[in-house]
PDB file of C-alpha atoms in Angstrom:
ATOM      1  CA  MET P  21      13.828  31.458   2.576  1.00  0.00           C
ATOM      2  CA  ASN P  22      12.649  32.919   5.837  1.00  0.00           C
ATOM      3  CA  ALA P  23      12.319  30.904   9.043  1.00  0.00           C
ATOM      4  CA  GLN P  24       8.523  30.768   8.950  1.00  0.00           C
ATOM      5  CA  ILE P  25       8.430  29.296   5.433  1.00  0.00           C
ATOM      6  CA  ALA P  26      11.136  26.761   6.270  1.00  0.00           C
ATOM      7  CA  ALA P  27       9.225  25.707   9.405  1.00  0.00           C
ATOM      8  CA  ARG P  28       5.968  25.286   7.466  1.00  0.00           C
ATOM      9  CA  LEU P  29       7.680  23.309   4.722  1.00  0.00           C
ATOM     10  CA  GLY P  30       9.366  21.106   7.329  1.00  0.00           C
ATOM     11  CA  ARG P  31       6.024  20.352   8.983  1.00  0.00           C
ATOM     12  CA  SER P  32       4.492  19.663   5.575  1.00  0.00           C
ATOM     13  CA  VAL P  33       7.234  17.165   4.757  1.00  0.00           C
ATOM     14  CA  LEU P  34       6.598  15.351   8.046  1.00  0.00           C
ATOM     15  CA  VAL P  35       2.823  15.337   7.505  1.00  0.00           C
ATOM     16  CA  VAL P  36       3.129  13.942   3.966  1.00  0.00           C
ATOM     17  CA  ALA P  37       5.678  11.292   4.982  1.00  0.00           C
ATOM     18  CA  THR P  38       3.529  10.264   7.943  1.00  0.00           C
ATOM     19  CA  GLY P  39       0.451  10.094   5.707  1.00  0.00           C
ATOM     20  CA  ILE P  40       2.217   7.875   3.175  1.00  0.00           C
ATOM     21  CA  SER P  41       3.445   5.610   5.972  1.00  0.00           C
ATOM     22  CA  ILE P  42      -0.031   5.321   7.463  1.00  0.00           C
ATOM     23  CA  LEU P  43      -1.498   4.473   4.050  1.00  0.00           C
ATOM     24  CA  ALA P  44       1.103   1.734   3.549  1.00  0.00           C
ATOM     25  CA  VAL P  45       0.253   0.214   6.939  1.00  0.00           C
ATOM     26  CA  LEU P  46      -3.480   0.443   6.175  1.00  0.00           C
ATOM     27  CA  LEU P  47      -2.870  -1.375   2.892  1.00  0.00           C
ATOM     28  CA  VAL P  48      -1.346  -4.329   4.747  1.00  0.00           C
ATOM     29  CA  LEU P  49      -4.132  -4.281   7.348  1.00  0.00           C
ATOM     30  CA  ALA P  50      -6.756  -4.276   4.572  1.00  0.00           C
ATOM     31  CA  ALA P  51      -5.033  -7.262   2.963  1.00  0.00           C
ATOM     32  CA  TRP P  52      -5.167  -9.116   6.295  1.00  0.00           C
ATOM     33  CA  LYS P  53      -8.850  -8.239   6.632  1.00  0.00           C
ATOM     34  CA  ASP P  54      -9.538  -9.607   3.145  1.00  0.00           C
ATOM     35  CA  ASP P  55      -7.604 -12.771   3.988  1.00  0.00           C
ATOM     36  CA  HIS P  56      -9.614 -13.192   7.177  1.00  0.00           C
ATOM     37  CA  THR P  57     -12.852 -12.810   5.214  1.00  0.00           C
ATOM     38  CA  ILE P  58     -11.712 -15.443   2.707  1.00  0.00           C
ATOM     39  CA  ASP P  59     -10.447 -17.821   5.411  1.00  0.00           C
ATOM     40  CA  SER P  60     -13.673 -17.590   7.418  1.00  0.00           C
ATOM     41  CA  ASP P  61     -15.836 -18.735   4.466  1.00  0.00           C
ATOM     42  CA  LYS P  62     -13.383 -20.282   2.000  1.00  0.00           C
ATOM     43  CA  GLY P  63     -14.234 -21.738  -1.333  1.00  0.00           C
ATOM     44  CA  VAL P  64     -11.677 -23.089  -3.785  1.00  0.00           C
ATOM     45  CA  ALA P  65     -11.711 -23.204  -7.559  1.00  0.00           C
ATOM     46  CA  THR P  66      -9.471 -23.329 -10.592  1.00  0.00           C
ATOM     47  CA  ALA P  67      -9.289 -20.055 -12.509  1.00  0.00           C
ATOM     48  CA  GLU P  68      -7.942 -18.984 -15.874  1.00  0.00           C
ATOM     49  CA  VAL P  69      -5.815 -15.844 -16.067  1.00  0.00           C
ATOM     50  CA  LEU P  70      -7.313 -13.486 -18.685  1.00  0.00           C
ATOM     51  CA  SER P  71      -4.815 -10.667 -18.289  1.00  0.00           C
ATOM     52  CA  ALA P  72      -1.698 -10.482 -16.173  1.00  0.00           C
ATOM     53  CA  GLY P  73       0.049  -7.552 -14.551  1.00  0.00           C
ATOM     54  CA  SER P  74       2.118  -6.908 -11.463  1.00  0.00           C
ATOM     55  CA  LEU P  75      -0.654  -4.849  -9.846  1.00  0.00           C
ATOM     56  CA  ARG P  76      -3.806  -6.376 -11.311  1.00  0.00           C
ATOM     57  CA  SER P  77      -4.620  -9.617 -13.077  1.00  0.00           C
ATOM     58  CA  ALA P  78      -8.051 -10.516 -14.412  1.00  0.00           C
ATOM     59  CA  ILE P  79      -9.304 -14.057 -13.923  1.00  0.00           C
ATOM     60  CA  ILE P  80     -12.395 -16.104 -14.569  1.00  0.00           C
ATOM     61  CA  PHE P  81     -13.531 -19.109 -12.548  1.00  0.00           C
ATOM     62  CA  VAL P  82     -16.591 -21.239 -11.940  1.00  0.00           C
ATOM     63  CA  THR P  83     -17.831 -21.953  -8.419  1.00  0.00           C
ATOM     64  CA  PRO P  84     -19.154 -25.432  -7.513  1.00  0.00           C
ATOM     65  CA  ASP P  85     -22.722 -24.154  -7.964  1.00  0.00           C
ATOM     66  CA  GLY P  86     -21.955 -23.560 -11.680  1.00  0.00           C
ATOM     67  CA  VAL P  87     -21.812 -19.759 -11.547  1.00  0.00           C
ATOM     68  CA  THR P  88     -19.018 -18.093 -13.551  1.00  0.00           C
ATOM     69  CA  HIS P  89     -17.195 -15.242 -11.801  1.00  0.00           C
ATOM     70  CA  ASN P  90     -14.936 -12.570 -13.262  1.00  0.00           C
ATOM     71  CA  PRO P  91     -14.037 -10.283 -10.326  1.00  0.00           C
ATOM     72  CA  GLN P  92     -13.929  -6.632 -11.424  1.00  0.00           C
ATOM     73  CA  LEU P  93     -10.929  -5.893  -9.223  1.00  0.00           C
ATOM     74  CA  GLY P  94      -9.075  -9.020 -10.318  1.00  0.00           C
ATOM     75  CA  VAL P  95      -7.295 -11.427  -8.037  1.00  0.00           C
ATOM     76  CA  LEU P  96      -5.366 -10.542  -4.872  1.00  0.00           C
ATOM     77  CA  TYR P  97      -1.583 -11.095  -4.933  1.00  0.00           C
ATOM     78  CA  PRO P  98      -1.317 -11.344  -8.747  1.00  0.00           C
ATOM     79  CA  THR P  99       2.456 -11.382  -9.228  1.00  0.00           C
ATOM     80  CA  ASN P 100       4.077 -13.890 -11.592  1.00  0.00           C
ATOM     81  CA  LEU P 101       0.903 -14.858 -13.430  1.00  0.00           C
ATOM     82  CA  THR P 102       0.736 -15.294 -17.198  1.00  0.00           C
ATOM     83  CA  VAL P 103      -2.185 -15.016 -19.595  1.00  0.00           C
ATOM     84  CA  GLY P 104      -3.833 -18.393 -20.157  1.00  0.00           C
ATOM     85  CA  GLN P 105      -2.356 -19.898 -17.010  1.00  0.00           C
ATOM     86  CA  ARG P 106      -4.700 -22.009 -14.885  1.00  0.00           C
ATOM     87  CA  ILE P 107      -4.313 -21.318 -11.202  1.00  0.00           C
ATOM     88  CA  ASP P 108      -5.942 -22.469  -7.992  1.00  0.00           C
ATOM     89  CA  VAL P 109      -7.780 -19.673  -6.203  1.00  0.00           C
ATOM     90  CA  GLU P 110      -9.431 -19.254  -2.840  1.00  0.00           C
ATOM     91  CA  TYR P 111     -12.473 -17.008  -2.532  1.00  0.00           C
ATOM     92  CA  ALA P 112     -15.037 -15.914   0.029  1.00  0.00           C
ATOM     93  CA  ARG P 113     -18.172 -17.929  -0.703  1.00  0.00           C
ATOM     94  CA  SER P 114     -20.231 -15.010   0.632  1.00  0.00           C
ATOM     95  CA  ASP P 115     -18.465 -12.675  -1.848  1.00  0.00           C
ATOM     96  CA  PRO P 116     -16.910 -14.564  -4.795  1.00  0.00           C
ATOM     97  CA  ASP P 117     -15.442 -11.303  -6.127  1.00  0.00           C
ATOM     98  CA  LEU P 118     -13.032 -11.414  -3.170  1.00  0.00           C
ATOM     99  CA  VAL P 119     -10.508 -13.930  -4.482  1.00  0.00           C
ATOM    100  CA  ARG P 120      -6.790 -14.596  -4.021  1.00  0.00           C
ATOM    101  CA  VAL P 121      -4.217 -16.854  -5.566  1.00  0.00           C
ATOM    102  CA  SER P 122      -4.127 -20.041  -3.524  1.00  0.00           C
ATOM    103  CA  GLY P 123      -1.194 -20.219  -1.123  1.00  0.00           C
ATOM    104  CA  ARG P 124      -0.632 -16.459  -1.025  1.00  0.00           C
ATOM    105  CA  ASP P 125      -1.700 -14.104   1.731  1.00  0.00           C
ATOM    106  CA  ALA P 126      -1.115 -10.652   3.203  1.00  0.00           C
ATOM    107  CA  ARG P 127       2.502 -11.471   3.992  1.00  0.00           C
ATOM    108  CA  VAL P 128       3.358 -10.728   0.359  1.00  0.00           C
ATOM    109  CA  ALA P 129       2.216  -7.122   0.939  1.00  0.00           C
ATOM    110  CA  ILE P 130       4.590  -6.510   3.846  1.00  0.00           C
ATOM    111  CA  VAL P 131       7.805  -6.089   1.844  1.00  0.00           C
ATOM    112  CA  PRO P 132       6.372  -3.637  -0.721  1.00  0.00           C
ATOM    113  CA  ALA P 133       4.612  -1.611   1.993  1.00  0.00           C
ATOM    114  CA  GLY P 134       7.734  -1.621   4.145  1.00  0.00           C
ATOM    115  CA  SER P 135       9.809  -0.527   1.162  1.00  0.00           C
ATOM    116  CA  VAL P 136       7.464   2.398   0.542  1.00  0.00           C
ATOM    117  CA  ILE P 137       7.800   3.456   4.179  1.00  0.00           C
ATOM    118  CA  VAL P 138      11.598   3.179   4.160  1.00  0.00           C
ATOM    119  CA  VAL P 139      12.012   5.088   0.877  1.00  0.00           C
ATOM    120  CA  THR P 140       9.559   7.752   2.033  1.00  0.00           C
ATOM    121  CA  TRP P 141      11.552   8.399   5.185  1.00  0.00           C
ATOM    122  CA  LEU P 142      14.902   8.165   3.378  1.00  0.00           C
ATOM    123  CA  ILE P 143      13.693  11.081   1.267  1.00  0.00           C
ATOM    124  CA  ALA P 144      11.702  12.972   3.913  1.00  0.00           C
ATOM    125  CA  GLY P 145      14.370  12.758   6.636  1.00  0.00           C
ATOM    126  CA  PRO P 146      17.131  14.653   4.817  1.00  0.00           C
ATOM    127  CA  VAL P 147      14.633  17.169   3.366  1.00  0.00           C
ATOM    128  CA  TRP P 148      13.232  17.831   6.843  1.00  0.00           C
ATOM    129  CA  TRP P 149      16.756  18.123   8.276  1.00  0.00           C
ATOM    130  CA  TYR P 150      17.730  20.601   5.525  1.00  0.00           C
ATOM    131  CA  LEU P 151      14.612  22.701   6.141  1.00  0.00           C
ATOM    132  CA  ARG P 152      15.211  22.726   9.900  1.00  0.00           C
ATOM    133  CA  ARG P 153      18.787  23.855   9.263  1.00  0.00           C
ATOM    134  CA  ARG P 154      17.548  26.617   6.953  1.00  0.00           C
ATOM    135  CA  GLU P 155      15.014  27.666   9.596  1.00  0.00           C
ATOM    136  CA  ARG P 156      17.712  27.909  12.283  1.00  0.00           C
ATOM    137  CA  LEU P 157      20.027  29.854   9.959  1.00  0.00           C
ATOM    138  CA  ALA P 158      17.213  32.258   9.075  1.00  0.00           C
ATOM    139  CA  VAL P 159      16.417  32.832  12.751  1.00  0.00           C
ATOM    140  CA  ALA P 160      20.103  33.308  13.593  1.00  0.00           C
ATOM    141  CA  SER P 161      20.653  35.808  10.762  1.00  0.00           C
ATOM    142  CA  ALA P 162      17.452  37.800  11.404  1.00  0.00           C
ATOM    143  CA  PRO P 163      17.890  41.246  12.962  1.00  0.00           C
ATOM    144  CA  SER P 164      17.575  41.085  16.721  1.00  0.00           C
ATOM    145  CA  SER P 165      14.529  43.381  16.696  1.00  0.00           C
ATOM    146  CA  SER P 166      12.530  40.827  14.677  1.00  0.00           C
ATOM    147  CA  ARG P 167      13.358  37.921  17.035  1.00  0.00           C
ATOM    148  CA  THR P 168      10.490  37.427  19.439  1.00  0.00           C
TER     149      THR P 168
END
């Protein structure tokens, strides 16, 4: 591997790791924004869990005006739900499809996002270090006429 390739790969590793980290932070910020939207115009209801997963759970609930809602994107913060379970939810009255499990907020997104950032850099750091080392070795072993 020549020095130029190692340098480009090293920069690519840093760009990808930085991009992943930024996306993880944006995910938490988006969760806080959604929470703010819900808190500024909060409605409460009891919902039934139709399907349950760690990343997405489908629910159905009826608002006080008698309208039934089944948010396409499911409920925010869906961990530890089971099919058929009845749960309290909080939703934005201006947008009933924006709904979260009552008592949960963006703080539950911090640990997973932080874990993604830590693991990303635990992988990217040694790879970047290795590539930098390879780059320096390639420069050191290059004929002196090609060093400029």
